[in-house]
């Protein structure tokens, strides 16, 4: 066949105008990197950093006529943006025009907002028009940000030479910007970050073109490779960045062509790098270019074919133009859509041959298989390993077991595997039979992947007569494992920020001069809370419980609170204690939720009534924000939490059933007036005791507040500290109480001193007592 001369515009734009879109991992990375550059530049504004001095020293020796070069380079960025808009209009690429317009507007708005927040100098957007008498340094260099943002959103639409020219222009505009004196080098770097963040956010929100190569370009590449393919057409199922086509050679044999576009390398590199960081099987092959990807695919197929595996045979690989790599392979058989038991057994036979040869497929799905008469043919070796580990082979087994169960049913899938696969291999795979071992595409194949995995694990364990093992740790780290360090850092940051403004010598003097007799009274008063918390447990359960061990239990809970965040430790210890006294399992588990829910209701009512009915003595400087600010923050936190729980399926499934169970149990309390008023009264009394403790402590340091104000401070502190699952609220509670006391007129030093003494009296000292209480409960076999 004769190669077609591509249309002139196609030398500048990659692929066709209208392509499906998807979100790329690199777009969100661009946002993160851009924000780092922007915030870093903002933090050093007004200072000449070592980097600035080094770059300025490089430019100083240049002659004065170089200013004309800088002006030309600075203007080039504006010209490039104009040309891109004209080209998008001419070629009717409406989505590109929309993206560039949004990037332009977003960069300008955010740039001027950043300038307003950081400096009092308005950046010069069009010095060629306004012609300022002298350049004025500003943050950020707005032209640099605009060019970066526009190039960022246009890059997925452009051919490689144009993309490289665009990013080179960004660098030239940045150099020209600080060369002309519109800002320091760090101001230009901050502007690049601004453009990356704005453009990346737009691409991540609206999606990027999938980077499918144009069919004419693929045909031309095949002619150049000496493998002309006729009647090329797209297959229905396409993957991101890789265009799959089918056609026929001159001798009539069917072939399949994989055309790796720009995003194929982008997404595969990002996905594999992410996989290597997130998961433990880090031996996966990472391809850094499209040609590496097609060569690895072809090599793996050849090695598998030599080992006797039925594979689609590679015929040719190569590069088409600047942006496309192609792999041509034979196309045998029909889709593996409705396999029989014989087909499943034949597929397992090919998988075992593959594993015996030391290979692992890496993406063993029905899409990678075809049925050719009574044989099964394997394809799609892009994720394969030529030196497979036990984990990789087990994941192959898990992957095809799951695919088989989704295609037929669980019992038939397990039965087919048992015929071919050695029992030891199936038993080894049991530990890896879990949702994280599946790809996103596999999880989306069925409505409830976790249910299918659970059923498959139980069926396989029964068929192999093996115990269901603990799930293997496939992930290096889980998302929830990041929550505690992140929240701890937030708490430390808040505490450090607060401590920076505190004179510790003054705090020490305040505590030293305090009336320690009143502090001792406050400490003794705080111990009364343990009695009311014990009564709360009695009313929540409706059972008659011995008072002495019940009170000791409240001390022990403080000790557990030092080690385990949130209510997990308290609920576990309470449940163990209650089960010893015959409390039903349901009530023992829900008691903590009932008590916690009633406490939340009491605290909400206290704050509401205090701010509506009570005459609070708020500091004059903060009275315009104090009451409304506290209620607003708490309301926003509650609304945000509710929306998140209702909208995120995993959180919904984890939280709503427990809340429903607690609400049902609470309804039993509501129907009994004695239990209801006793529970609410006990919770209110414990809060009132804590408020009295703070009252005595404030009087001891000559900073008295009314009891109602103390009640508001302690309740608001408890609510805010409870929202952050830091063990014992350490750091968060101190910072929150200091801030809330500041709203009532106390200076930072006095407020911090009061918060520290209060926490010592109500948490840290009781926690030490709780250690001995725990030993006493264990010795008496109460827990």
XYZ file of C-alpha atoms in Angstrom:
783
model
C 0.000 0.000 0.000
C 1.101 3.576 -0.582
C 1.944 5.825 2.331
C -0.312 8.826 2.714
C 1.114 12.294 3.092
C -0.240 13.556 6.395
C -2.223 16.760 6.516
C -0.108 19.807 7.346
C -1.728 20.402 10.748
C -0.936 16.885 11.854
C 2.753 17.764 11.929
C 1.929 20.123 14.788
C -0.942 18.384 16.566
C -0.810 14.819 17.855
C -3.694 12.555 16.917
C -7.205 13.576 16.045
C -9.095 16.561 17.449
C -11.828 14.676 19.305
C -10.426 11.965 21.537
C -11.767 10.438 24.745
C -10.216 11.877 27.879
C -8.838 10.438 31.072
C -6.995 11.739 34.116
C -3.235 11.209 34.116
C -1.134 10.643 37.191
C 1.427 13.137 35.894
C -1.163 15.916 35.967
C -1.682 15.664 39.717
C 2.095 15.366 40.141
C 2.436 18.620 38.191
C -0.017 20.272 40.572
C 1.955 19.112 43.612
C 5.343 20.105 42.174
C 3.944 23.448 41.036
C 2.580 24.253 44.472
C 5.947 23.409 46.026
C 7.688 25.857 43.661
C 5.054 28.539 44.215
C 4.974 28.284 48.004
C 8.750 28.070 48.202
C 9.108 31.259 46.179
C 6.420 32.993 48.252
C 8.171 32.049 51.494
C 11.427 33.674 50.335
C 9.879 36.783 48.771
C 11.802 39.930 49.619
C 15.012 37.985 50.218
C 17.849 37.289 47.812
C 18.561 33.598 48.163
C 21.831 31.855 47.391
C 20.239 30.552 44.166
C 19.280 34.092 43.182
C 22.786 35.355 43.854
C 24.368 32.513 41.861
C 22.128 33.104 38.799
C 22.517 36.876 38.967
C 26.290 36.453 39.141
C 26.119 34.416 35.924
C 24.167 37.136 34.107
C 26.091 40.157 35.389
C 29.008 39.886 32.909
C 26.633 40.022 29.910
C 26.799 43.261 27.894
C 23.911 45.748 28.054
C 22.818 44.992 24.484
C 21.699 41.585 25.811
C 18.621 43.395 27.133
C 17.310 43.305 23.569
C 17.731 39.522 23.589
C 15.771 39.302 26.836
C 13.007 41.496 25.397
C 12.795 39.274 22.327
C 12.709 36.120 24.464
C 10.051 37.625 26.722
C 7.950 38.563 23.683
C 8.373 35.083 22.186
C 6.268 33.583 24.958
C 3.403 35.952 24.160
C 3.695 35.158 20.449
C 3.638 31.403 21.107
C 0.484 31.686 23.207
C -1.173 33.752 20.459
C -0.143 31.225 17.766
C -1.525 28.319 19.792
C -4.888 30.035 20.164
C -5.020 30.822 16.430
C -4.057 27.239 15.526
C -6.700 25.817 17.867
C -9.357 28.029 16.270
C -8.197 27.208 12.724
C -8.203 23.441 13.333
C -11.482 23.637 15.276
C -10.012 22.036 18.378
C -12.646 23.408 20.699
C -11.613 21.413 23.731
C -8.025 22.673 23.407
C -9.283 26.241 23.013
C -11.391 25.855 26.149
C -8.501 24.393 28.151
C -6.063 27.130 27.114
C -8.612 29.850 27.902
C -9.215 28.388 31.355
C -5.466 28.088 31.938
C -4.916 31.699 30.881
C -7.668 33.039 33.133
C -6.779 30.800 36.080
C -3.092 31.711 35.935
C -3.842 35.443 35.756
C -6.350 35.325 38.613
C -4.188 33.152 40.858
C -1.084 35.145 39.953
C -2.586 38.481 40.917
C -4.087 36.917 44.044
C -0.659 35.561 45.028
C 0.877 38.989 44.398
C -1.782 40.634 46.589
C -1.202 38.156 49.419
C 2.600 38.138 49.308
C 3.634 41.594 48.111
C 2.218 45.040 47.464
C 3.603 45.162 43.904
C 1.238 44.443 41.009
C 2.949 42.195 38.410
C 3.314 43.635 34.927
C 1.449 41.383 32.518
C 2.044 43.340 29.274
C 5.120 45.551 29.634
C 5.231 45.840 25.830
C 1.951 47.774 26.025
C 2.152 49.568 29.364
C 5.857 50.425 28.851
C 6.843 51.039 32.472
C 9.660 53.574 32.881
C 11.701 51.062 34.815
C 11.211 47.351 35.528
C 9.889 46.622 39.000
C 10.523 43.311 40.705
C 7.271 41.487 41.495
C 6.072 38.091 42.619
C 5.254 36.111 40.555
C 6.599 36.942 37.078
C 3.140 36.771 35.554
C 4.175 36.240 31.893
C 6.144 33.149 32.870
C 3.109 31.725 34.699
C 0.766 32.364 31.758
C 3.055 30.745 29.182
C 3.664 27.743 31.476
C -0.060 27.250 32.160
C -1.009 27.427 28.466
C 1.812 25.062 27.408
C 0.839 22.687 30.227
C -2.719 22.198 28.935
C -1.720 22.318 25.263
C 1.112 19.766 25.525
C -1.128 16.643 25.369
C -2.503 17.903 22.029
C 0.856 18.764 20.442
C 3.357 16.683 18.485
C 6.679 16.083 20.198
C 8.735 18.788 18.370
C 6.129 21.426 19.177
C 5.969 20.297 22.794
C 9.740 20.570 23.151
C 9.681 24.004 21.550
C 6.938 25.064 23.976
C 8.833 23.984 27.096
C 12.034 25.543 25.743
C 10.108 28.775 25.329
C 8.955 28.555 28.960
C 12.593 28.355 30.066
C 13.558 31.258 27.782
C 10.705 33.448 29.050
C 11.670 32.680 32.652
C 15.322 33.642 32.025
C 14.237 36.759 30.143
C 11.856 37.749 32.933
C 14.488 38.023 35.620
C 17.042 39.176 33.058
C 14.850 42.235 32.423
C 14.363 42.819 36.136
C 10.687 41.815 36.417
C 11.569 39.612 39.356
C 14.277 37.548 40.971
C 15.000 34.026 39.656
C 12.962 32.529 42.521
C 10.014 34.741 41.473
C 10.265 33.231 37.973
C 10.472 29.715 39.404
C 7.390 30.492 41.490
C 5.606 31.602 38.317
C 6.504 28.311 36.622
C 5.019 26.556 39.641
C 1.909 28.717 39.326
C 1.450 27.685 35.683
C 2.093 23.999 36.412
C -0.415 24.010 39.272
C -3.121 25.847 37.303
C -2.642 23.827 34.110
C -2.302 20.513 35.932
C -5.469 21.189 37.928
C -7.419 21.909 34.731
C -6.142 18.747 33.043
C -6.828 16.653 36.121
C -10.358 18.089 36.369
C -11.312 17.883 32.685
C -8.993 15.053 31.672
C -6.296 14.800 29.022
C -6.675 13.335 25.525
C -5.866 9.639 25.691
C -3.094 10.139 23.155
C -4.388 7.687 20.559
C -2.159 7.701 17.460
C -3.812 8.576 14.185
C -4.647 5.553 11.978
C -3.015 7.133 8.912
C 0.196 7.590 10.901
C 0.091 3.929 11.944
C -0.423 2.801 8.341
C 2.546 4.900 7.228
C 4.703 3.402 9.994
C 3.770 -0.139 8.965
C 4.781 0.538 5.361
C 8.133 1.919 6.551
C 8.635 -1.240 8.673
C 7.987 -3.449 5.638
C 4.809 -4.922 7.114
C 1.990 -3.288 5.145
C -1.362 -4.068 6.734
C -4.632 -3.578 4.939
C -8.179 -3.022 6.172
C -7.011 -1.566 9.496
C -9.843 -0.995 11.951
C -10.141 -0.326 15.664
C -11.172 -3.050 18.067
C -14.030 -2.140 20.437
C -11.989 -2.321 23.646
C -9.187 0.242 23.861
C -6.712 0.924 26.661
C -5.312 4.321 27.585
C -2.579 5.496 25.214
C -2.357 2.162 23.347
C -4.491 1.917 20.230
C -5.348 -1.641 19.233
C -6.173 -2.250 15.572
C -6.777 -5.334 13.474
C -6.083 -5.915 9.816
C -4.683 -8.395 7.320
C -1.339 -8.923 5.674
C -0.996 -9.319 1.926
C -1.225 -13.122 2.287
C -4.579 -12.752 4.073
C -3.419 -13.705 7.581
C -4.966 -11.718 10.414
C -2.738 -9.476 12.521
C -3.172 -7.190 15.477
C -1.351 -3.864 15.716
C -0.623 -2.146 19.018
C 0.194 1.529 18.516
C 1.743 3.069 21.630
C 0.981 6.772 21.660
C 2.428 9.481 23.901
C 0.298 8.623 26.928
C 1.178 4.950 26.701
C 4.666 5.616 28.016
C 3.388 8.333 30.345
C 0.728 6.258 32.066
C 2.685 2.999 32.078
C 5.750 4.647 33.608
C 3.649 6.510 36.176
C 1.524 3.452 36.969
C 4.469 1.077 37.269
C 6.491 3.531 39.343
C 3.490 4.037 41.629
C 3.042 0.255 41.844
C 6.697 -0.227 42.738
C 6.442 2.366 45.509
C 3.055 1.269 46.865
C 3.256 -2.518 46.537
C 5.832 -5.024 47.683
C 6.404 -6.818 44.354
C 8.828 -4.134 43.185
C 10.502 -6.386 40.585
C 8.082 -5.311 37.868
C 9.689 -4.054 34.677
C 9.454 -0.279 34.283
C 9.617 0.978 30.685
C 10.935 4.489 30.218
C 9.933 4.822 26.561
C 7.392 3.510 24.085
C 9.934 1.521 22.090
C 11.126 -0.187 25.300
C 7.521 -1.161 26.020
C 6.918 -2.775 22.617
C 10.324 -4.470 22.624
C 9.696 -5.963 26.073
C 6.255 -7.182 24.960
C 7.729 -8.810 21.857
C 10.676 -10.364 23.712
C 8.430 -11.893 26.364
C 6.221 -13.456 23.683
C 9.242 -14.946 21.905
C 10.608 -16.414 25.145
C 7.183 -17.837 25.995
C 6.817 -19.308 22.495
C 10.209 -21.015 22.841
C 8.975 -22.549 26.121
C 6.036 -24.117 24.247
C 3.368 -21.615 25.269
C 0.691 -20.795 22.691
C 1.157 -17.067 22.098
C 0.331 -14.454 19.509
C 3.626 -14.338 17.607
C 5.337 -10.923 17.247
C 6.036 -9.974 13.631
C 7.578 -6.506 13.830
C 8.301 -3.608 16.170
C 9.368 -0.057 15.390
C 8.831 3.660 15.753
C 6.427 5.692 13.639
C 7.368 9.347 13.276
C 8.115 11.126 16.543
C 5.342 9.929 18.806
C 4.257 6.368 18.033
C 5.789 2.935 18.601
C 4.080 -0.050 17.004
C 4.013 -3.784 17.652
C 2.607 -6.116 15.016
C 1.628 -9.608 16.161
C -0.402 -12.469 14.789
C -4.091 -12.620 15.616
C -5.441 -16.106 16.190
C -8.693 -17.260 17.692
C -11.824 -15.610 19.048
C -12.531 -13.661 22.221
C -12.352 -15.517 25.541
C -15.816 -14.243 26.491
C -17.859 -17.389 27.285
C -15.300 -20.051 28.198
C -16.253 -23.652 28.869
C -14.645 -25.874 31.504
C -12.374 -27.288 28.785
C -11.297 -23.783 27.762
C -10.490 -22.867 31.373
C -8.402 -26.016 31.797
C -6.590 -25.309 28.510
C -5.863 -21.757 29.707
C -4.464 -23.037 33.004
C -2.210 -25.409 31.065
C -0.686 -22.470 29.176
C -0.234 -20.538 32.424
C 1.586 -23.473 34.012
C 3.910 -23.748 30.991
C 4.644 -20.066 31.396
C 5.449 -20.438 35.093
C 7.563 -23.555 34.515
C 9.688 -21.475 32.130
C 10.299 -18.900 34.898
C 7.955 -16.272 33.447
C 4.946 -14.453 34.886
C 2.355 -12.739 32.738
C 1.550 -9.837 35.055
C -1.913 -9.082 33.615
C -3.595 -12.446 33.224
C -7.125 -11.399 32.277
C -9.586 -12.753 29.720
C -8.588 -9.818 27.479
C -5.118 -11.367 27.226
C -6.501 -14.688 25.935
C -8.105 -16.007 22.780
C -9.723 -19.336 21.953
C -8.305 -21.041 18.842
C -10.197 -24.309 18.281
C -9.399 -26.331 21.417
C -6.359 -24.243 22.296
C -5.968 -21.048 24.269
C -3.569 -18.382 23.011
C -1.934 -15.801 25.336
C -1.116 -12.199 24.430
C -0.467 -8.795 26.055
C 2.880 -9.432 27.751
C 3.603 -5.755 28.442
C 3.531 -6.305 32.229
C 5.342 -9.639 32.159
C 8.458 -10.642 34.056
C 11.173 -12.827 32.539
C 12.497 -13.749 35.998
C 9.302 -14.252 37.974
C 9.143 -14.353 41.762
C 6.792 -16.546 43.773
C 4.643 -13.499 44.468
C 4.318 -12.680 40.767
C 3.357 -16.258 39.892
C 0.819 -16.318 42.736
C -0.676 -13.070 41.481
C -1.061 -14.665 38.036
C -3.005 -17.504 39.667
C -5.130 -15.052 41.668
C -5.778 -12.898 38.615
C -7.008 -15.718 36.398
C -8.992 -17.349 39.216
C -10.824 -14.055 39.666
C -11.335 -13.628 35.914
C -12.625 -17.202 35.628
C -15.061 -16.711 38.508
C -16.319 -13.480 36.944
C -16.780 -15.199 33.567
C -18.475 -18.381 34.845
C -18.942 -18.899 38.587
C -16.831 -19.537 41.668
C -17.258 -23.304 41.843
C -16.536 -23.858 38.144
C -13.479 -21.592 38.288
C -12.024 -23.460 41.279
C -12.840 -26.868 39.755
C -10.991 -26.008 36.506
C -7.955 -24.778 38.426
C -7.858 -27.910 40.586
C -7.589 -30.102 37.472
C -4.393 -28.443 36.186
C -2.722 -26.298 38.827
C -0.672 -28.068 41.532
C -2.303 -27.936 44.950
C 0.771 -26.239 46.434
C 0.484 -23.362 43.965
C -3.198 -22.872 44.800
C -2.501 -22.959 48.543
C 0.307 -20.420 48.090
C -2.095 -18.176 46.162
C -4.650 -18.162 48.994
C -2.760 -15.500 50.943
C -2.705 -13.235 47.877
C -6.377 -13.710 47.009
C -7.466 -10.214 48.043
C -8.743 -7.063 46.397
C -5.373 -5.187 46.359
C -3.959 -7.949 44.145
C -6.425 -6.986 41.392
C -6.156 -4.186 38.859
C -8.683 -1.376 38.790
C -10.088 -2.771 35.560
C -10.629 -6.163 37.187
C -12.337 -4.595 40.204
C -14.692 -2.746 37.876
C -15.577 -5.941 36.042
C -18.096 -6.996 38.724
C -20.409 -5.046 41.014
C -19.011 -6.336 44.306
C -15.392 -7.476 43.822
C -14.793 -7.982 47.550
C -17.712 -10.402 47.819
C -16.432 -12.346 44.813
C -12.913 -12.497 46.279
C -14.205 -13.641 49.680
C -16.329 -16.373 48.107
C -13.474 -17.465 45.890
C -11.062 -17.632 48.838
C -13.443 -19.785 50.890
C -14.196 -22.091 47.951
C -10.496 -22.527 47.143
C -9.624 -23.225 50.785
C -12.358 -25.864 50.948
C -11.288 -27.482 47.656
C -7.627 -27.680 48.687
C -8.492 -28.675 52.275
C -6.392 -25.785 53.561
C -6.969 -23.191 56.262
C -7.655 -19.648 55.118
C -4.390 -17.832 55.911
C -3.905 -14.240 56.990
C -3.844 -11.991 53.909
C -0.305 -11.317 52.715
C 0.862 -7.715 52.985
C 0.852 -6.700 49.352
C 1.062 -2.995 50.041
C 4.136 -1.401 51.503
C 1.823 1.072 53.158
C -1.935 1.498 53.345
C -3.748 4.838 53.021
C -4.944 4.632 56.620
C -1.327 4.141 57.733
C -0.613 7.641 56.443
C -3.441 9.246 58.394
C -1.818 9.094 61.827
C 1.565 10.549 60.752
C -0.197 13.252 58.739
C -2.481 14.227 61.604
C 0.426 14.081 64.025
C 2.359 16.484 61.823
C -0.658 18.796 61.700
C -0.938 18.704 65.473
C 2.804 19.331 65.890
C 2.670 22.172 63.369
C -0.247 23.784 65.199
C 1.441 23.365 68.555
C 4.807 24.661 67.310
C 3.130 27.646 65.691
C 1.396 28.444 68.952
C 4.540 27.871 71.051
C 6.530 30.244 68.855
C 4.576 33.193 70.295
C 4.813 32.061 73.913
C 7.324 33.349 76.421
C 8.180 30.197 78.371
C 9.954 32.205 81.038
C 6.696 34.050 81.624
C 4.748 30.773 81.630
C 7.146 29.300 84.177
C 6.733 32.369 86.352
C 2.937 32.166 86.110
C 2.902 28.520 87.187
C 5.495 29.096 89.919
C 3.485 31.965 91.414
C 0.158 30.106 91.187
C -1.903 29.263 94.236
C -1.083 25.556 94.362
C -3.755 24.917 96.954
C -6.402 25.852 94.367
C -4.677 23.687 91.770
C -4.790 20.748 94.181
C -8.503 21.398 94.754
C -9.010 21.470 90.994
C -7.162 18.164 90.615
C -9.290 16.512 93.320
C -12.454 17.882 91.757
C -11.423 16.459 88.374
C -11.358 12.938 89.852
C -15.123 13.156 90.369
C -15.568 12.776 86.596
C -14.693 9.086 86.937
C -17.773 8.569 89.157
C -20.078 10.201 86.618
C -18.487 8.287 83.730
C -19.157 5.069 85.679
C -22.797 6.056 86.154
C -22.950 6.784 82.419
C -21.880 3.200 81.656
C -24.554 1.830 84.017
C -27.310 3.870 82.378
C -26.025 3.070 78.857
C -26.083 -0.694 79.445
C -29.063 -0.966 81.794
C -27.158 -3.559 83.828
C -26.263 -3.437 87.513
C -22.474 -3.248 87.671
C -20.101 -3.196 90.680
C -19.048 0.402 91.319
C -15.457 -0.085 92.536
C -14.028 -1.960 89.520
C -16.146 0.249 87.266
C -14.474 3.392 88.636
C -11.038 1.788 88.379
C -11.884 0.975 84.755
C -12.275 4.695 83.994
C -8.711 5.310 85.172
C -7.458 2.406 83.044
C -9.141 3.893 79.984
C -6.975 7.024 80.375
C -3.863 4.848 80.192
C -5.118 3.081 77.069
C -5.872 6.494 75.551
C -2.155 7.273 75.551
C -1.441 4.378 73.200
C -4.527 4.017 71.014
C -6.155 6.960 69.231
C -9.846 7.795 69.148
C -12.318 5.544 70.992
C -10.920 2.173 69.817
C -9.007 1.384 73.003
C -11.800 2.560 75.292
C -14.438 0.504 73.448
C -12.261 -2.639 73.508
C -11.502 -2.388 77.234
C -15.104 -1.567 78.143
C -16.349 -4.521 76.077
C -13.958 -6.939 77.797
C -15.072 -5.639 81.195
C -18.801 -5.761 80.443
C -18.663 -9.288 79.021
C -17.260 -10.461 82.395
C -20.555 -9.368 84.001
C -22.862 -11.037 81.516
C -23.704 -7.979 79.437
C -24.942 -9.139 76.025
C -22.397 -8.848 73.203
C -24.533 -6.329 71.298
C -24.921 -3.976 74.277
C -21.274 -4.446 75.310
C -20.104 -3.337 71.855
C -22.634 -0.532 71.409
C -22.296 0.865 74.940
C -19.395 3.092 73.910
C -21.292 4.360 70.872
C -24.390 5.085 73.004
C -22.351 6.918 75.615
C -20.349 8.786 72.971
C -23.446 9.790 71.017
C -25.211 11.059 74.126
C -22.050 12.956 75.124
C -21.928 14.561 71.678
C -25.570 15.623 72.023
C -24.895 17.094 75.473
C -21.836 19.016 74.267
C -23.709 20.370 71.254
C -26.573 21.550 73.447
C -24.146 23.152 75.928
C -22.497 25.195 73.179
C -25.805 26.142 71.575
C -27.434 27.275 74.821
C -24.274 29.024 76.015
C -23.963 31.174 72.919
C -27.680 31.888 72.610
C -28.794 32.369 76.212
C -25.657 33.016 78.275
C -23.904 36.363 78.527
C -20.350 35.348 77.686
C -17.573 37.820 78.445
C -15.611 37.632 75.196
C -12.523 39.666 74.427
C -13.403 42.844 72.585
C -10.776 42.314 69.924
C -12.202 38.924 68.993
C -15.896 39.422 69.705
C -16.695 39.857 66.013
C -15.558 36.320 65.279
C -15.564 34.420 68.554
C -18.981 32.862 69.006
C -19.830 32.623 65.348
C -16.365 31.325 64.564
C -16.574 28.482 67.071
C -20.082 27.449 66.023
C -19.196 27.880 62.336
C -16.074 25.732 62.564
C -17.896 22.971 64.426
C -20.868 23.148 62.012
C -18.591 22.962 58.965
C -16.690 20.030 60.446
C -19.933 18.180 61.158
C -21.401 18.918 57.703
C -18.118 18.015 55.961
C -17.891 14.758 57.907
C -21.497 13.841 57.058
C -21.038 14.589 53.352
C -17.773 12.617 53.218
C -19.308 9.589 54.947
C -22.393 9.641 52.725
C -20.520 10.209 49.457
C -17.502 7.881 49.869
C -18.741 4.271 49.524
C -16.019 2.686 51.685
C -16.605 5.128 54.528
C -20.355 4.763 54.129
C -20.157 0.971 54.388
C -17.863 1.183 57.417
C -19.608 3.933 59.383
C -23.333 3.874 58.594
C -24.008 0.302 59.834
C -22.301 1.083 63.149
C -24.210 4.352 63.550
C -27.457 2.590 62.679
C -26.705 -0.086 65.270
C -25.861 2.544 67.885
C -28.985 4.531 67.049
C -31.100 1.415 67.404
C -29.526 0.727 70.776
C -29.989 4.360 71.773
C -33.685 4.127 70.931
C -33.940 1.521 73.691
C -32.454 4.053 76.094
C -34.793 6.808 74.891
C -37.826 4.616 75.594
C -36.755 4.379 79.236
C -36.910 7.849 80.911
C -34.794 6.771 83.864
C -31.949 5.539 81.653
C -32.249 8.488 79.249
C -32.111 11.237 81.885
C -29.508 9.325 83.861
C -27.250 9.001 80.777
C -27.642 12.644 79.718
C -27.282 13.807 83.326
C -24.098 11.811 83.874
C -22.559 13.226 80.684
C -23.552 16.781 81.615
C -22.231 16.366 85.172
C -18.837 15.098 83.949
C -18.511 18.138 81.651
C -19.515 20.426 84.478
C -16.861 18.909 86.754
C -14.179 19.521 84.125
C -15.362 23.110 83.809
C -15.078 23.487 87.592
C -11.545 22.088 87.421
C -10.590 24.735 84.867
C -12.301 27.371 87.033
C -10.089 26.533 90.031
C -6.950 26.459 87.849
C -7.736 29.882 86.354
C -8.352 31.335 89.813
C -5.003 29.907 90.944
C -3.155 31.969 88.302
C -5.239 35.126 88.814
C -7.088 34.820 85.494
C -10.640 34.018 86.599
C -13.452 33.317 84.136
C -17.151 32.583 84.802
C -18.164 28.940 85.075
C -20.152 29.150 81.819
C -17.072 30.378 79.954
C -15.022 27.522 81.430
C -17.743 25.087 80.352
C -17.656 26.407 76.773
C -13.842 26.192 76.620
C -13.644 22.612 77.927
C -16.492 21.371 75.720
C -15.173 23.076 72.554
C -11.671 21.743 73.264
C -12.996 18.212 73.735
C -14.979 18.370 70.487
C -12.070 19.673 68.437
C -9.490 17.295 69.942
C -11.862 14.347 69.427
C -12.041 15.012 65.684
C -8.288 14.374 65.307
C -7.391 10.742 66.143
C -4.169 11.574 67.959
C -3.680 9.365 71.039
C -5.083 11.311 73.972
C -5.378 14.424 71.834
C -1.781 15.204 72.811
C -0.785 18.581 71.413
C -4.144 19.216 69.778
C -6.004 19.630 73.091
C -3.368 21.984 74.504
C -3.343 24.115 71.345
C -7.157 24.185 71.146
C -7.648 25.159 74.791
C -5.006 27.884 74.523
C -6.772 29.297 71.474
C -10.239 29.145 73.044
C -9.026 30.776 76.265
C -7.556 33.516 74.085
C -11.030 34.212 72.750
C -12.098 35.022 76.302
C -9.368 37.626 76.758
C -6.448 35.679 78.234
C -3.004 36.444 76.868
C -1.120 33.590 75.178
C 1.256 32.938 78.087
C -1.511 32.719 80.693
C -3.772 30.654 78.430
C -0.992 28.159 77.681
C -0.101 27.840 81.365
C -3.733 27.135 82.233
C -4.069 24.582 79.400
C -0.956 22.670 80.475
C -1.968 22.531 84.151
C -5.517 21.501 83.170
C -4.256 18.669 80.980
C -1.899 17.479 83.714
C -4.780 17.345 86.166
C -7.352 15.729 83.869
C -5.318 13.475 81.581
C -1.599 12.969 82.149
C -1.677 12.260 85.907
C -4.851 10.107 85.592
C -3.118 8.218 82.751
C -0.270 7.303 85.128
C -2.880 6.222 87.658
C -4.476 4.237 84.850
C -1.362 2.110 84.410
C -1.712 0.778 87.957
C -5.509 0.555 87.506
C -4.983 -1.675 84.445
C -2.684 -3.975 86.413
C -5.283 -4.163 89.204
C -8.058 -5.053 86.766
C -5.911 -7.738 85.135
C -4.927 -9.198 88.494
C -8.580 -9.376 89.530
C -9.529 -10.840 86.109
C -11.972 -8.001 85.461
C -10.661 -7.695 81.899
